[in-house]
Amino acid sequence: PPGSAPETISILGATGSIGLSTLDLIGRNPDRFEVEALTANANATALAELAIRFRARLAVVADPAAYGELKAALAGTGIEVAAGPSAVQEAAVRPVSRLMAAIVGAAGLAPTLAAARSGATILLANKECLVSAGRLFMDTARRHRARVIPVDSEHCAIFQALDSNRPEAVESVTITASGGPFRTWSVEQMARARPEDALRHPVWSMGAKISIDSATLMNKGLELIEARHLFDLEPERLSVVVHPESIVHGFVTYADGSVIAQLALPDMRTPIAYALAWPERLATPMDRLDLCSVGRLTFESPDLQRFPALALAQQALSRNDGTATVLNAANEIAVNAFLQRRIKFPDIATIVDKAVSRADTEGVGDVESLEDAVALDGWARRIAGGFISGLLTPAG
Ligand code: NAD
Ligand code: MG
């Protein structure tokens, strides 16, 4: 609020889609926010520019090979420079008012979990943390009094719809899906889909991995698992409805039949602003929702036949062992292989299915520690990689 000391913000994954949207809002509120640490994977040039523009105190690249370039780009600026996964972790535990966790994939688990252990207020975009190690992550946060505020638009909607209401009166929680770029495509058409088709999302502009996840609907499956852990909900209370206009982001149905939904134009800066200011509200510059110009909101059931990845995630949702860890890791490997044109679009779900089945036949362990998560994640990556190379036969 005006007059009070600025809040300090660190961003893990500052050069990504969520990182840049966060910085856009910070840049519009220079009296309210100050940047502490910014991290990126390997793009030292982009990170250095952001660190200078936003007067960060620390800039970190996860890839040690990018250290020299980052150091040179920030020479003489007084900005601290570091590299490597342990430096990302140190950036994550620097005391700040709020930490934006926006690394993509399970690569974000170790630093974000470290932040939870430090009792941070975590604005969580990195949903793969909660898919790969949801119970561990939320237990750790509770134990260390860390606060986890969702950034994913659907979870931001549910967070708002649940706020100040009685949890025992919640009957069900529904998140919406745009349906992605292939919502109306046939199985035959999807078999020929190229990465550039899948990256052309009708509503949202996002990083490559989540764009592919949106095309398979795996993203919605990951979000169900995310919601289960974030809000401590039984899987039976969670569902998905396809809503191509992406105006209603999620809703909660209460015991009396009341349904509380959150609506907004699809722009990630709205949920990011909510997370940055909660429980206050930050003014944002975007267009406002005009329902008369939208005209019509439509809803349909997801088609699990055409989008088997969602069915696979729904199966993992109701399990308490490491199945979701395997699902997530195999999916990351398969999405990368599709982006590199090594496999076809439908192969993504097939590889995830095979990896999960293999885990099932070999017996999936539980995820009680970061070490458990890392080991199972690594196992699933090797298995999925093996299926992709055609080295392994399907689990029997
Ligand atoms: P992105 O690919 O645009 O950016 C990812 C960021 O993580 C980059 O800064 C990159 O440098 C960094 N990074 C990548 N690999 C890393 C590694 N191994 N170690 C350290 N840093 C690494 O991704 P995004 O679209 O911004 O998504 C980030 C997260 O937010 C994902 O978990 C995604 O599911 C979630 N999310 C994104 C959106 C969206 O609109 N983009 C919406 C909801 C949720
Ligand atoms: Mg989402």
XYZ file of C-alpha atoms and ligand atoms in Angstrom:
441
model
C 0.000 0.000 0.000
C 1.136 3.604 -0.541
C 3.466 4.859 2.161
C 4.691 1.500 3.385
C 8.091 -0.080 2.674
C 8.443 -1.852 -0.690
C 7.942 -5.594 -0.761
C 10.854 -7.667 -2.026
C 10.210 -10.260 -4.742
C 12.431 -13.008 -6.148
C 11.542 -14.845 -9.341
C 12.656 -18.371 -10.218
C 12.270 -18.661 -13.989
C 12.334 -14.899 -14.610
C 12.960 -15.192 -18.378
C 9.887 -17.351 -19.015
C 6.324 -16.436 -19.858
C 5.179 -16.259 -16.212
C 8.432 -14.589 -15.104
C 8.064 -11.821 -17.694
C 4.378 -11.244 -16.870
C 5.344 -10.954 -13.208
C 8.055 -8.429 -14.042
C 5.586 -6.481 -16.187
C 3.373 -5.994 -13.114
C 6.348 -5.206 -10.875
C 7.538 -2.614 -13.405
C 4.137 -0.902 -13.244
C 4.288 -0.706 -9.448
C 7.841 0.504 -8.728
C 6.931 1.986 -5.340
C 5.362 -1.203 -4.158
C 7.842 -3.896 -5.260
C 11.611 -4.366 -5.331
C 13.401 -7.250 -7.032
C 15.796 -9.342 -4.972
C 16.867 -12.361 -7.076
C 16.138 -13.394 -10.673
C 17.019 -16.831 -12.041
C 16.983 -18.469 -15.482
C 18.125 -21.724 -16.991
C 20.791 -20.753 -19.560
C 19.745 -17.503 -21.281
C 22.350 -15.228 -19.672
C 21.747 -12.323 -22.068
C 18.019 -12.129 -21.366
C 18.567 -12.573 -17.629
C 21.246 -9.863 -17.472
C 18.961 -7.383 -19.268
C 16.145 -8.063 -16.809
C 18.467 -7.869 -13.807
C 19.691 -4.440 -14.933
C 16.257 -3.113 -15.884
C 14.660 -4.207 -12.603
C 17.698 -3.451 -10.384
C 17.921 -6.986 -9.044
C 20.475 -7.685 -6.328
C 21.267 -11.194 -7.559
C 21.132 -12.982 -10.944
C 21.559 -16.745 -11.216
C 21.732 -19.134 -14.164
C 21.059 -22.809 -13.466
C 23.398 -23.898 -16.259
C 27.030 -23.487 -15.096
C 28.126 -23.136 -18.740
C 26.285 -19.782 -18.893
C 28.179 -18.310 -15.918
C 30.939 -16.561 -17.907
C 28.449 -14.839 -20.177
C 26.295 -13.676 -17.266
C 29.312 -12.401 -15.341
C 30.555 -10.438 -18.364
C 27.099 -8.993 -19.064
C 26.727 -7.771 -15.476
C 30.323 -6.618 -14.921
C 30.435 -3.246 -13.187
C 26.722 -3.211 -12.324
C 27.154 -4.302 -8.694
C 24.645 -7.118 -9.267
C 25.740 -10.379 -7.678
C 26.166 -13.275 -10.093
C 26.067 -17.032 -9.509
C 25.479 -20.269 -11.423
C 24.481 -23.878 -10.920
C 21.534 -25.668 -9.294
C 22.774 -24.995 -5.743
C 22.989 -21.262 -6.536
C 19.356 -21.374 -7.761
C 18.462 -23.006 -4.463
C 20.299 -20.280 -2.526
C 18.421 -17.646 -4.527
C 15.167 -19.405 -3.612
C 15.800 -19.161 0.136
C 16.934 -15.523 0.243
C 14.516 -13.771 2.577
C 11.885 -11.909 0.530
C 8.280 -10.827 0.951
C 7.175 -13.197 -1.821
C 8.846 -15.721 -4.106
C 7.470 -16.368 -7.595
C 8.168 -20.046 -8.399
C 7.959 -20.153 -12.203
C 10.543 -22.678 -13.345
C 9.031 -25.179 -15.774
C 9.009 -28.865 -14.871
C 10.321 -30.990 -12.016
C 13.580 -29.003 -12.298
C 11.819 -26.496 -10.046
C 11.124 -28.977 -7.261
C 14.401 -28.780 -5.294
C 14.614 -24.960 -5.124
C 10.878 -24.489 -4.500
C 10.895 -27.143 -1.778
C 13.893 -25.390 -0.216
C 11.842 -22.180 -0.217
C 8.995 -24.039 1.521
C 11.466 -25.259 4.140
C 12.569 -21.669 4.704
C 8.974 -20.633 5.465
C 8.656 -18.400 2.404
C 5.483 -17.022 0.873
C 5.494 -18.908 -2.417
C 3.505 -17.805 -5.451
C 3.337 -21.177 -7.169
C 3.184 -21.329 -10.970
C 5.421 -24.409 -11.206
C 2.584 -26.967 -11.008
C 4.955 -29.872 -11.706
C 6.209 -29.461 -8.091
C 2.779 -30.440 -6.837
C 2.365 -33.233 -9.367
C 5.763 -34.742 -8.714
C 5.769 -34.386 -4.926
C 2.476 -32.821 -3.863
C 2.030 -34.365 -0.440
C 5.690 -33.838 0.477
C 5.557 -30.249 -0.771
C 2.395 -29.268 1.102
C 3.461 -31.108 4.282
C 6.795 -29.287 4.178
C 5.054 -25.956 3.667
C 2.702 -26.618 6.600
C 5.506 -27.737 8.889
C 7.582 -24.626 8.177
C 4.641 -22.222 8.010
C 5.302 -21.397 4.392
C 2.352 -19.955 2.536
C 1.512 -21.307 -0.925
C -0.547 -18.998 -3.123
C -1.590 -20.474 -6.470
C -0.752 -18.698 -9.718
C -2.311 -21.147 -12.172
C -5.453 -19.327 -13.347
C -7.851 -22.165 -12.461
C -6.383 -22.532 -8.985
C -6.422 -18.806 -8.447
C -10.137 -18.973 -9.298
C -10.745 -21.792 -6.815
C -8.651 -20.036 -4.157
C -10.888 -16.981 -4.547
C -14.101 -19.007 -4.637
C -13.088 -20.899 -1.476
C -11.865 -17.852 0.371
C -13.819 -17.132 3.569
C -16.206 -20.017 2.909
C -16.606 -23.142 5.019
C -14.510 -26.069 3.716
C -16.929 -28.674 5.087
C -19.662 -27.176 2.913
C -17.693 -27.690 -0.310
C -19.391 -30.311 -2.430
C -17.209 -30.164 -5.513
C -14.544 -28.130 -7.256
C -14.423 -27.732 -11.041
C -11.632 -26.321 -13.147
C -12.176 -25.294 -16.745
C -10.091 -26.186 -19.815
C -9.983 -24.200 -23.034
C -9.768 -27.523 -24.866
C -6.524 -26.420 -26.514
C -5.729 -26.067 -30.216
C -7.003 -29.589 -31.074
C -10.369 -29.390 -29.323
C -12.231 -30.022 -32.575
C -9.591 -32.184 -34.309
C -10.189 -35.844 -35.145
C -7.856 -38.615 -33.982
C -6.558 -38.846 -37.578
C -5.820 -35.132 -37.723
C -4.050 -35.229 -34.345
C -1.871 -38.131 -35.539
C -0.389 -35.703 -38.086
C -0.156 -32.681 -35.747
C 3.198 -30.886 -35.836
C 4.809 -28.977 -32.955
C 3.913 -25.657 -34.591
C 0.217 -26.698 -34.686
C 0.287 -27.639 -31.014
C 2.110 -24.434 -30.040
C -0.615 -22.291 -31.624
C -2.914 -22.009 -28.616
C -6.283 -20.374 -29.350
C -6.466 -18.391 -26.100
C -3.295 -18.346 -24.018
C 0.283 -17.451 -24.999
C 2.598 -19.591 -22.845
C 5.904 -21.454 -22.691
C 6.428 -24.419 -25.041
C 5.988 -27.216 -22.485
C 2.654 -26.057 -21.081
C 1.434 -25.289 -24.616
C 1.984 -28.925 -25.620
C 0.386 -30.040 -22.342
C -2.624 -27.899 -23.234
C -2.861 -29.590 -26.633
C -2.858 -33.117 -25.107
C -5.031 -31.943 -22.152
C -2.311 -33.375 -19.883
C -2.150 -29.832 -18.503
C -5.676 -30.215 -17.140
C -4.748 -33.562 -15.617
C -1.683 -32.023 -13.955
C -3.984 -29.266 -12.685
C -6.379 -31.759 -11.083
C -3.440 -33.240 -9.168
C -2.258 -29.724 -8.349
C -5.729 -28.840 -6.980
C -5.913 -32.009 -4.922
C -2.779 -31.061 -3.003
C -3.207 -27.287 -2.896
C -6.705 -27.450 -1.444
C -6.488 -30.843 0.282
C -9.485 -32.212 -1.636
C -10.531 -35.796 -2.240
C -10.124 -36.758 -5.923
C -13.885 -37.546 -6.153
C -14.687 -33.878 -5.565
C -12.565 -32.670 -8.484
C -13.636 -32.355 -12.089
C -12.911 -30.678 -15.415
C -15.242 -28.981 -17.856
C -14.185 -27.737 -21.293
C -14.955 -24.042 -21.781
C -13.435 -22.731 -25.031
C -13.925 -19.020 -24.218
C -11.728 -19.353 -21.084
C -13.649 -16.680 -19.193
C -14.831 -18.803 -16.270
C -11.624 -20.248 -14.786
C -13.045 -22.436 -12.062
C -15.956 -22.796 -9.650
C -16.890 -24.302 -6.320
C -20.243 -25.968 -5.709
C -21.480 -25.721 -2.116
C -23.793 -27.970 -0.121
C -26.754 -25.629 -0.623
C -26.388 -25.729 -4.431
C -24.701 -22.328 -4.665
C -21.922 -22.148 -7.231
C -19.186 -19.544 -6.777
C -17.082 -18.938 -9.901
C -14.285 -16.554 -10.807
C -14.381 -14.858 -14.223
C -11.734 -12.828 -16.020
C -10.364 -12.318 -19.502
C -7.643 -14.899 -20.168
C -4.462 -12.990 -19.239
C -2.069 -14.532 -16.724
C -1.355 -11.084 -15.296
C -4.729 -11.243 -13.513
C -3.925 -14.336 -11.389
C -0.306 -13.167 -10.989
C -1.548 -9.793 -9.707
C -3.836 -11.590 -7.288
C -0.935 -13.680 -5.936
C 1.367 -10.637 -5.716
C -1.087 -8.613 -3.662
C -3.231 -11.150 -1.768
C -5.214 -10.419 0.374
C -5.174 -7.002 -1.250
C -5.887 -6.281 -4.929
C -3.396 -4.801 -7.367
C -4.721 -2.498 -10.106
C -3.894 -3.935 -13.546
C -3.843 -2.258 -16.984
C -5.598 -4.976 -18.975
C -8.946 -4.703 -20.760
C -11.899 -5.494 -18.540
C -14.274 -8.358 -19.151
C -17.318 -7.201 -21.102
C -19.789 -10.084 -21.009
C -22.074 -8.547 -23.623
C -19.253 -8.407 -26.140
C -18.268 -12.000 -25.284
C -21.959 -12.796 -25.817
C -21.959 -16.467 -25.025
C -20.156 -18.840 -22.672
C -20.165 -22.510 -23.692
C -19.280 -25.680 -21.788
C -18.762 -29.313 -22.780
C -17.411 -32.542 -21.282
C -13.805 -33.446 -22.062
C -13.417 -36.258 -24.599
C -11.195 -38.823 -22.895
C -11.063 -40.975 -26.038
C -9.441 -38.281 -28.119
C -7.412 -36.952 -25.166
C -6.107 -40.054 -23.348
C -3.474 -38.025 -21.452
C -6.249 -36.542 -19.309
C -7.547 -40.036 -18.498
C -4.038 -41.130 -17.478
C -3.679 -38.161 -15.141
C -7.128 -38.812 -13.674
C -6.000 -42.355 -12.821
C -2.847 -41.001 -11.148
C -4.961 -38.456 -9.257
C -6.535 -41.070 -7.033
C -3.285 -42.810 -6.115
C -1.188 -42.000 -3.077
C 2.089 -43.560 -4.263
C 4.587 -42.137 -6.751
C 2.432 -42.692 -9.851
C 2.015 -38.959 -10.444
C 5.802 -38.513 -10.186
C 6.252 -41.091 -12.951
C 3.448 -39.570 -15.039
C 4.990 -36.119 -14.785
C 8.560 -37.179 -15.605
C 7.552 -39.397 -18.543
C 5.396 -36.555 -19.852
C 8.292 -34.081 -19.701
C 10.492 -36.465 -21.688
C 7.756 -37.220 -24.227
C 6.865 -33.524 -24.706
C 10.531 -32.729 -25.380
C 10.774 -35.580 -27.878
C 7.669 -34.298 -29.671
C 9.072 -30.756 -29.774
C 12.252 -32.215 -31.304
C 10.091 -34.086 -33.864
C 11.363 -37.457 -32.621
C 7.847 -38.776 -31.894
C 4.320 -38.104 -33.133
C 1.743 -36.198 -31.122
C -0.289 -39.261 -29.989
C 2.955 -40.946 -28.871
C 3.142 -38.501 -25.943
C 0.216 -40.172 -24.170
C 1.371 -43.640 -25.276
C 4.803 -43.141 -23.688
C 3.299 -41.812 -20.472
C 0.925 -44.783 -20.395
C 3.791 -47.257 -20.901
C 5.956 -45.639 -18.221
C 3.094 -45.662 -15.699
C 2.293 -49.311 -16.530
C 5.934 -50.280 -16.153
C 6.050 -48.537 -12.765
C 2.907 -50.430 -11.795
C 4.330 -53.839 -12.685
C 7.620 -53.101 -10.932
C 5.840 -51.604 -7.904
C 5.805 -47.823 -7.500
C 7.387 -46.564 -4.303
C 6.070 -43.722 -2.177
C 7.474 -40.198 -2.284
C 8.430 -39.325 1.287
C 11.482 -37.165 0.590
C 13.096 -35.070 -2.127
C 15.509 -37.972 -2.671
C 12.553 -40.336 -3.312
C 11.062 -37.870 -5.801
C 14.367 -37.317 -7.601
C 15.069 -41.067 -7.817
C 11.600 -41.948 -9.132
C 11.639 -38.983 -11.524
C 15.028 -40.108 -12.870
C 13.830 -43.699 -13.243
C 10.754 -42.587 -15.192
C 12.872 -40.345 -17.447
C 15.141 -43.276 -18.306
C 12.192 -45.596 -18.939
C 10.424 -43.030 -21.115
C 13.658 -42.274 -22.966
C 14.087 -45.990 -23.548
C 10.595 -46.312 -25.021
C 11.317 -43.335 -27.259
C 14.537 -44.863 -28.537
C 12.670 -48.101 -29.088
C 15.125 -49.861 -26.779
C 12.530 -51.262 -24.418
C 9.478 -53.340 -25.123
C 6.171 -52.292 -23.564
C 5.582 -53.393 -20.002
C 3.923 -56.810 -20.054
P 8.707 -20.948 -19.871
O 9.295 -22.083 -20.610
O 8.250 -19.760 -20.618
O 9.758 -20.440 -18.768
C 10.392 -21.340 -17.901
C 11.434 -20.627 -17.044
O 12.124 -21.637 -16.268
C 12.501 -19.883 -17.836
O 12.904 -18.740 -17.114
C 13.656 -20.890 -17.893
O 14.924 -20.259 -18.040
C 13.533 -21.575 -16.548
N 14.035 -22.942 -16.559
C 13.761 -23.903 -17.487
N 14.398 -25.043 -17.183
C 15.098 -24.813 -16.043
C 15.970 -25.600 -15.250
N 16.273 -26.858 -15.578
N 16.505 -25.050 -14.131
C 16.225 -23.779 -13.799
N 15.420 -22.977 -14.530
C 14.862 -23.483 -15.638
O 7.530 -21.547 -18.985
P 6.202 -20.808 -18.475
O 5.157 -20.929 -19.508
O 6.534 -19.469 -17.914
O 5.755 -21.786 -17.294
C 6.400 -21.809 -16.027
C 5.569 -22.640 -15.076
O 4.323 -21.989 -14.867
C 5.237 -24.042 -15.608
O 5.216 -24.952 -14.543
C 3.836 -23.870 -16.173
O 3.097 -25.072 -16.146
C 3.253 -22.860 -15.210
N 2.155 -22.072 -15.776
C 2.382 -21.290 -16.867
C 1.336 -20.560 -17.423
C 1.563 -19.656 -18.610
O 0.651 -18.961 -19.030
N 2.755 -19.602 -19.191
C 0.063 -20.639 -16.859
C -0.136 -21.444 -15.743
C 0.921 -22.153 -15.214
Mg -3.925 -23.367 -15.827
